[in-house]
């Protein structure tokens, strides 16, 4: 069956150009970049070139870019490494309630080490308030980590303002840009970003490959000690093919960014509008204005997410959900709860994230299928039965009555 | 969290048997709650000999919840009330060729829903069903086994 | 120019079969294993299959095998993760002076956190004495980490005996088996290994891919917190192609292990014997008896290593050295110093590590080139000039006089 | 540690000029030590007009050490003693189109070796060479810049 892949926030299909760029580094140019003979030096040159190309994408210096095994390692390294290196200056860290677990669980680990963490709430759109942020800064605050764009609901934060508020108070500013790198314009100088995490597989590059940008002068302890790779900051024989593939993916993304952004935005808004128009008891999650161009996230009432995903999968549609059942945890997505969704409707959420080659047909087919799926699941839902019998018990209807935007 | 549902689960999820309502059912029970994410409602039509002539369900929940509801109704149909009590969560799971560890709680919910419907039937008819205790309507107080690492806790 | 690659301890040429196994997971089977739709489930199945295949190679259970980004991360995780999780039981760790930097620098980082580390000395062959090991165990010793086989001199330690000594005292035993995995027979049950690090690129697999075996019941803190991958122990979207490639490489290595081992042993001994016979002022480093089948390591007097490497590279021969200059540090290899080599001759060391397709011709050509290179470098060495004029100042001649074995 | 030697360095390393000894040299100096890994010995043949007629070297050391020795001898040949003093490590490095940061110390060693040979010449002839200080024979006390991160220390 034809698969319609609308889960590009989860991972992406690697581009053939990226594979082509990587291929020589497996069985031909397989040298260790630390070696002195040509096979090693060529690998070393390829790594250096990739580093400066990636640095260029965000306005950084090559020596400020360090390769890692992915977004999670970058987040862990930035936050644990900075906190542990700067504990003498203070033990307070600020982050938000909607961060990825790679940030949240890292902060939780630091709390066990004696750090204190403020988890800023967000508004109904998922936005951190700059005022709240300023108010949370204490004299012993050393680090703030606020994600560039949310992986579930696509909300883009006011990074430049937050960073500047952090700097006014002498606080170092990290951003998890895993969802934004290669998709949104980023410039670490203009925006005042001190550390930035990115991951290659979110931009049609290889899995298991990430980077951490660290502004010159920002001190970190190593997460991975050992050899002298990455100027002694992150040990391990370089994943040369992965590094080369990451750089290639980023170059392509950078070159096509504006065009892709524009066409995705149109498709995204088409999808959002169709759902609001055609599917009752639905609510758009996340800001519509300050939102990744490829993110569509809805809650549907009276149904639970996993069943929806499985039925859509049976029609060849690959999407994801903030439902409890898909994550192995009893609670629904912490992001959906943080934007104020009651558990009941957080369970019935759906994320569709468009890719660079998603077509209008794909989106329309997905929405048609979604309508059929929801009708089927609602027909077997005891909650929908009750609602139909009594006309009561709809949370979304209440929201609508209260004037919450983008509900149907 | 990888799912790896058995074929039987996928079959009962995609083609659930006995979806619907029974008007003036002999017994009807609803368990679970929408906060934790699973709600099951079972309708039973029980004849004067105490034989379950028909069973229907509605479920708000994941694929496993729908499949276990479907299988539970299949298993109790044609059985006596007493036999229906033996349709335990283990029996439902076995009939479905197993469930992923994180989904075992769904089969518990199905057992509870059958029990709740039988309790309703017993109450309506002023009878006592041996071995049947009043089911908790909100089974979220039960241990769902959801976020427990399947074997070790190290 | 034809390249003769004799640096397989540094990294290996990925096998075409491994690349073939990996290829589908880049642009076709690109799903995220955490996803519920078939594209994700197939990736999840591939990861599960790879995990059990790798577990099988060392007699472990699949759930005891965790994927990492390489040997360095595995070492860091095992040692830091165990130490931090078990600090309540004690703060003392035992390791050896000849470990890889991924272990030594990790231990140094732990010393800064308040742990105490004993670095056991080794004998002239590079072997840790089991008696020394027992004597070093204290009541507060929680962990011992002794490498399976040394990356520079190839010496294989008495792992089973060391592990059993550790267990007698209730000490958990980790081994860095990066050089041994896929090359030597390893069984974690028989040998009593509690944790084991391995890295795919040392056995013709992909770079940036490793594993940590952790015996059921051994408690570790996470190094990389975040999502629920690896049962919540090591977060990040799985590097599916890397995992599949690692498993394929290990399967092939396991299937061919005995045959390759036998043929490499013959070539290795041929090389060692030729050098001892034909090149004066040379000393074999490391044990000859308890040694990796592919490792040849010599010190040559009166010359410095980098010059030797560059001249060999100019003839197409890829080898490495324990010389200061190639590592960016002023000191020569800590391993060569630990086996008692004076600085003067540690600088002039050469490591040739054979690969699975190294031929007798390759080895002979390399040794012929080595002879020419040494003659050339000695002709421009002021130390050799002095020695020739006075007949004095040869450390190796003194060693020979003292009966040190395997010197010429 | 990646090397990335310039072509000039590789040329002077693979085809070093002026390797050898000069019998009864006007001046000979050896600097460095085998513990730290670099030893250079320079022989100078200086005529009565104080012009360096010939220069030879022997070096124990890495590629950069050999190349800088070679270049240093090339640069001083034909020069007066006074001009030879101006053959600084910078001059040697420039002539070689640069050196990797960790190798800069090698060029210092070459400068020291020339100075040591000139000092020997001056001593033998009982003269004072303006601007020449007694070179340290063991330059390992100098800062080699070896394990210093090339720019930042954070
Ligand atoms: C013994 C040993 N341990 C650890 C490592 C580190 O492995 P990796 O480069 O995969 O991180 C290596 C190789 O570099 C090694 O030889
Ligand atoms: C916002 C965000 N941060 C971090 C990560 C972790 O990235 P990776 O899977 O590459 O470790 C992800 C994706 O999974 C993400 O979306």
Coordinates of N, CA, C and O in Angstrom, one line a residue, chain C residues 301-308 310-311 314 324-330 332 343-345 347-348 376-383 385-386 388-389, chain D residues 1 3 5 10 13-14 16 19-21 30 34-41 43 57-64 66 102-103 105 144 146-148:
Chain C
X301 N 65.0 2.3 17.9 CA 65.8 3.3 18.5 C 66.4 4.3 17.5 O 66.5 4.0 16.4
X302 N 66.6 5.5 18.1 CA 67.3 6.6 17.3 C 66.4 7.4 16.4 O 66.9 8.3 15.7
X303 N 65.2 7.0 16.3 CA 64.3 7.7 15.4 C 63.0 8.1 16.1 O 62.7 7.5 17.2
X304 N 62.3 9.0 15.5 CA 61.0 9.5 16.2 C 59.9 9.0 15.3 O 60.0 9.0 14.0
X305 N 58.8 8.7 15.9 CA 57.7 8.0 15.2 C 57.0 8.7 14.1 O 56.7 8.2 13.0
X306 N 56.8 10.0 14.2 CA 56.0 10.7 13.2 C 56.7 10.7 11.8 O 56.1 10.5 10.8
X307 N 58.0 10.9 11.9 CA 58.8 10.9 10.6 C 58.7 9.5 10.0 O 58.5 9.5 8.7
X308 N 58.7 8.5 10.8 CA 58.6 7.2 10.2 C 57.2 7.0 9.6 O 57.1 6.5 8.5
X310 N 55.2 9.3 8.4 CA 55.1 10.1 7.1 C 55.8 9.4 6.0 O 55.3 9.4 4.9
X311 N 57.0 8.9 6.3 CA 57.7 8.3 5.2 C 57.0 7.0 4.7 O 57.0 6.7 3.5
X314 N 54.1 7.9 2.6 CA 54.6 8.3 1.3 C 54.7 7.1 0.4 O 54.7 7.2 -0.8
X324 N 54.6 11.1 20.5 CA 54.0 12.3 21.0 C 53.3 13.1 19.9 O 52.2 13.5 20.0
X325 N 54.1 13.2 18.9 CA 53.7 14.2 17.9 C 52.4 13.9 17.2 O 51.7 14.8 16.6
X326 N 52.0 12.6 17.1 CA 50.8 12.3 16.4 C 49.6 12.5 17.3 O 48.5 12.5 16.8
X327 N 49.7 12.7 18.6 CA 48.6 12.8 19.4 C 48.3 14.2 19.9 O 47.3 14.5 20.6
X328 N 49.2 15.1 19.5 CA 49.0 16.5 20.0 C 49.4 16.7 21.4 O 49.1 17.7 22.0
X329 N 50.0 15.7 22.0 CA 50.4 15.9 23.4 C 51.9 15.7 23.5 O 52.5 15.0 22.7
X330 N 52.5 16.3 24.5 CA 53.9 16.3 24.6 C 54.5 15.0 25.0 O 55.6 14.6 24.6
X332 N 54.9 10.9 25.2 CA 54.6 9.7 24.3 C 53.5 8.8 25.0 O 53.1 9.1 26.1
X343 N 61.3 7.3 27.7 CA 60.7 8.2 26.7 C 61.5 8.1 25.4 O 60.8 8.1 24.3
X344 N 62.8 8.0 25.4 CA 63.6 8.1 24.2 C 63.1 7.0 23.2 O 63.1 7.3 22.0
X345 N 62.8 5.8 23.7 CA 62.4 4.8 22.6 C 60.9 4.7 22.5 O 60.5 4.3 21.4
X347 N 59.2 7.2 21.9 CA 58.9 8.1 20.7 C 59.0 7.4 19.4 O 58.4 7.8 18.4
X348 N 59.8 6.4 19.3 CA 60.1 5.7 18.0 C 59.3 4.5 17.9 O 59.8 3.5 17.5
X376 N 66.9 5.5 6.4 CA 67.0 6.9 6.0 C 66.9 7.8 7.3 O 67.7 8.7 7.4
X377 N 66.0 7.5 8.1 CA 65.8 8.4 9.3 C 67.0 8.3 10.2 O 67.5 9.3 10.8
X378 N 67.6 7.1 10.4 CA 68.7 7.0 11.2 C 69.9 7.7 10.6 O 70.7 8.3 11.3
X379 N 70.0 7.7 9.3 CA 71.1 8.5 8.7 C 71.0 10.0 9.0 O 72.0 10.7 8.9
X380 N 69.9 10.5 9.3 CA 69.8 11.9 9.7 C 69.6 12.1 11.2 O 69.3 13.2 11.6
X381 N 69.8 11.0 12.0 CA 69.6 11.2 13.4 C 70.9 11.5 14.1 O 71.9 10.8 14.0
X382 N 70.9 12.6 14.9 CA 72.1 12.9 15.7 C 72.4 11.8 16.7 O 73.5 11.6 17.1
X383 N 71.3 11.2 17.2 CA 71.5 10.2 18.2 C 72.2 8.9 17.6 O 73.1 8.3 18.2
X385 N 74.2 9.1 15.0 CA 75.5 9.5 14.7 C 76.4 9.3 16.0 O 77.5 8.7 15.9
X386 N 75.9 9.7 17.1 CA 76.6 9.6 18.4 C 76.9 8.1 18.7 O 78.0 7.7 19.1
X388 N 77.0 5.6 16.7 CA 77.9 5.0 15.8 C 79.4 5.4 16.1 O 80.3 4.7 16.0
X389 N 79.5 6.7 16.5 CA 80.8 7.2 16.8 C 81.4 6.6 18.1 O 82.6 6.3 18.2
Chain D
X1 N 45.3 13.8 16.1 CA 45.6 15.2 15.8 C 45.9 15.3 14.3 O 46.9 14.7 13.8
X3 N 47.3 16.6 10.9 CA 48.6 17.3 10.6 C 48.4 18.4 9.6 O 48.8 19.5 9.9
X5 N 50.2 19.3 6.9 CA 51.4 20.0 6.6 C 51.3 20.7 5.2 O 50.6 20.1 4.3
X10 N 56.1 19.2 3.5 CA 56.3 17.8 3.1 C 57.5 17.7 2.2 O 58.2 16.7 2.2
X13 N 60.5 17.7 4.2 CA 60.6 16.5 5.1 C 61.1 15.3 4.2 O 61.9 14.6 4.6
X14 N 60.4 15.2 3.0 CA 60.8 14.0 2.3 C 62.1 14.2 1.5 O 62.8 13.2 1.3
X16 N 64.9 16.3 2.5 CA 65.6 17.3 3.3 C 66.9 17.8 2.6 O 67.6 16.9 2.1
X19 N 71.3 17.5 4.8 CA 71.5 16.5 5.8 C 73.0 16.1 5.9 O 73.6 15.9 4.9
X20 N 73.5 15.9 7.1 CA 74.9 15.4 7.2 C 75.7 16.1 8.3 O 75.2 16.8 9.1
X21 N 77.0 15.9 8.2 CA 77.9 16.4 9.2 C 79.0 17.3 8.4 O 79.2 17.1 7.2
X30 N 73.9 21.5 19.3 CA 72.8 20.5 19.5 C 71.8 21.0 20.5 O 72.2 21.4 21.6
X34 N 66.0 13.9 23.9 CA 65.3 12.8 23.4 C 64.1 12.4 24.3 O 63.2 11.7 23.9
X35 N 64.0 13.0 25.5 CA 62.9 12.7 26.3 C 61.6 13.4 25.8 O 60.6 12.8 25.6
X36 N 61.8 14.7 25.4 CA 60.7 15.3 24.9 C 60.5 15.0 23.4 O 59.4 15.2 22.8
X37 N 61.5 14.5 22.8 CA 61.3 13.9 21.5 C 61.9 14.7 20.3 O 61.8 14.2 19.2
X38 N 62.6 15.8 20.5 CA 63.2 16.5 19.3 C 64.6 16.8 19.6 O 64.9 17.5 20.7
X39 N 65.5 16.4 18.8 CA 66.9 16.9 18.9 C 67.4 17.4 17.6 O 67.2 16.7 16.6
X40 N 68.0 18.5 17.6 CA 68.6 19.0 16.3 C 70.0 19.4 16.5 O 70.4 19.9 17.6
X41 N 70.8 19.0 15.5 CA 72.2 19.3 15.6 C 72.6 20.1 14.3 O 72.2 19.6 13.2
X43 N 75.6 22.0 12.0 CA 77.0 22.3 11.7 C 77.1 23.5 10.8 O 76.4 23.5 9.8
X57 N 72.8 19.5 8.9 CA 72.0 19.2 10.1 C 71.8 17.7 10.2 O 71.8 16.9 9.3
X58 N 71.6 17.3 11.5 CA 71.0 16.0 11.8 C 69.9 16.3 12.8 O 70.0 17.0 13.7
X59 N 68.7 15.6 12.6 CA 67.6 15.8 13.5 C 66.9 14.5 13.8 O 66.7 13.7 13.0
X60 N 66.6 14.4 15.1 CA 65.8 13.4 15.6 C 64.5 14.1 16.0 O 64.4 14.9 16.8
X61 N 63.4 13.7 15.2 CA 62.2 14.5 15.5 C 61.1 14.2 14.4 O 61.4 13.5 13.5
X62 N 60.0 14.9 14.6 CA 58.9 14.6 13.7 C 59.1 15.3 12.4 O 60.2 15.9 12.1
X63 N 58.2 15.1 11.5 CA 58.3 15.7 10.1 C 58.6 17.2 10.2 O 59.4 17.7 9.4
X64 N 57.9 17.9 11.0 CA 58.1 19.3 11.1 C 59.5 19.7 11.6 O 60.1 20.6 11.1
X66 N 62.2 17.9 11.1 CA 63.1 17.7 10.0 C 63.0 18.8 9.0 O 64.0 19.4 8.5
X102 N 50.3 23.0 16.7 CA 51.1 22.2 17.6 C 52.5 22.0 17.2 O 53.3 21.4 18.0
X103 N 52.9 22.4 16.1 CA 54.2 22.2 15.6 C 55.1 23.4 15.6 O 56.3 23.4 15.2
X105 N 56.5 24.8 17.9 CA 57.8 24.7 18.7 C 58.9 24.1 17.9 O 60.1 24.4 18.3
X144 N 56.6 24.6 24.7 CA 56.5 24.1 23.3 C 55.2 24.4 22.7 O 55.0 24.2 21.5
X146 N 52.8 22.7 22.9 CA 52.3 21.5 22.4 C 50.9 21.1 22.7 O 50.1 20.9 21.9
X147 N 50.6 21.1 24.0 CA 49.2 20.7 24.3 C 48.3 21.8 24.7 O 47.4 21.7 25.5
X148 N 48.6 23.0 24.2 CA 47.7 24.1 24.4 C 46.7 24.2 23.3 O 47.1 24.1 22.2

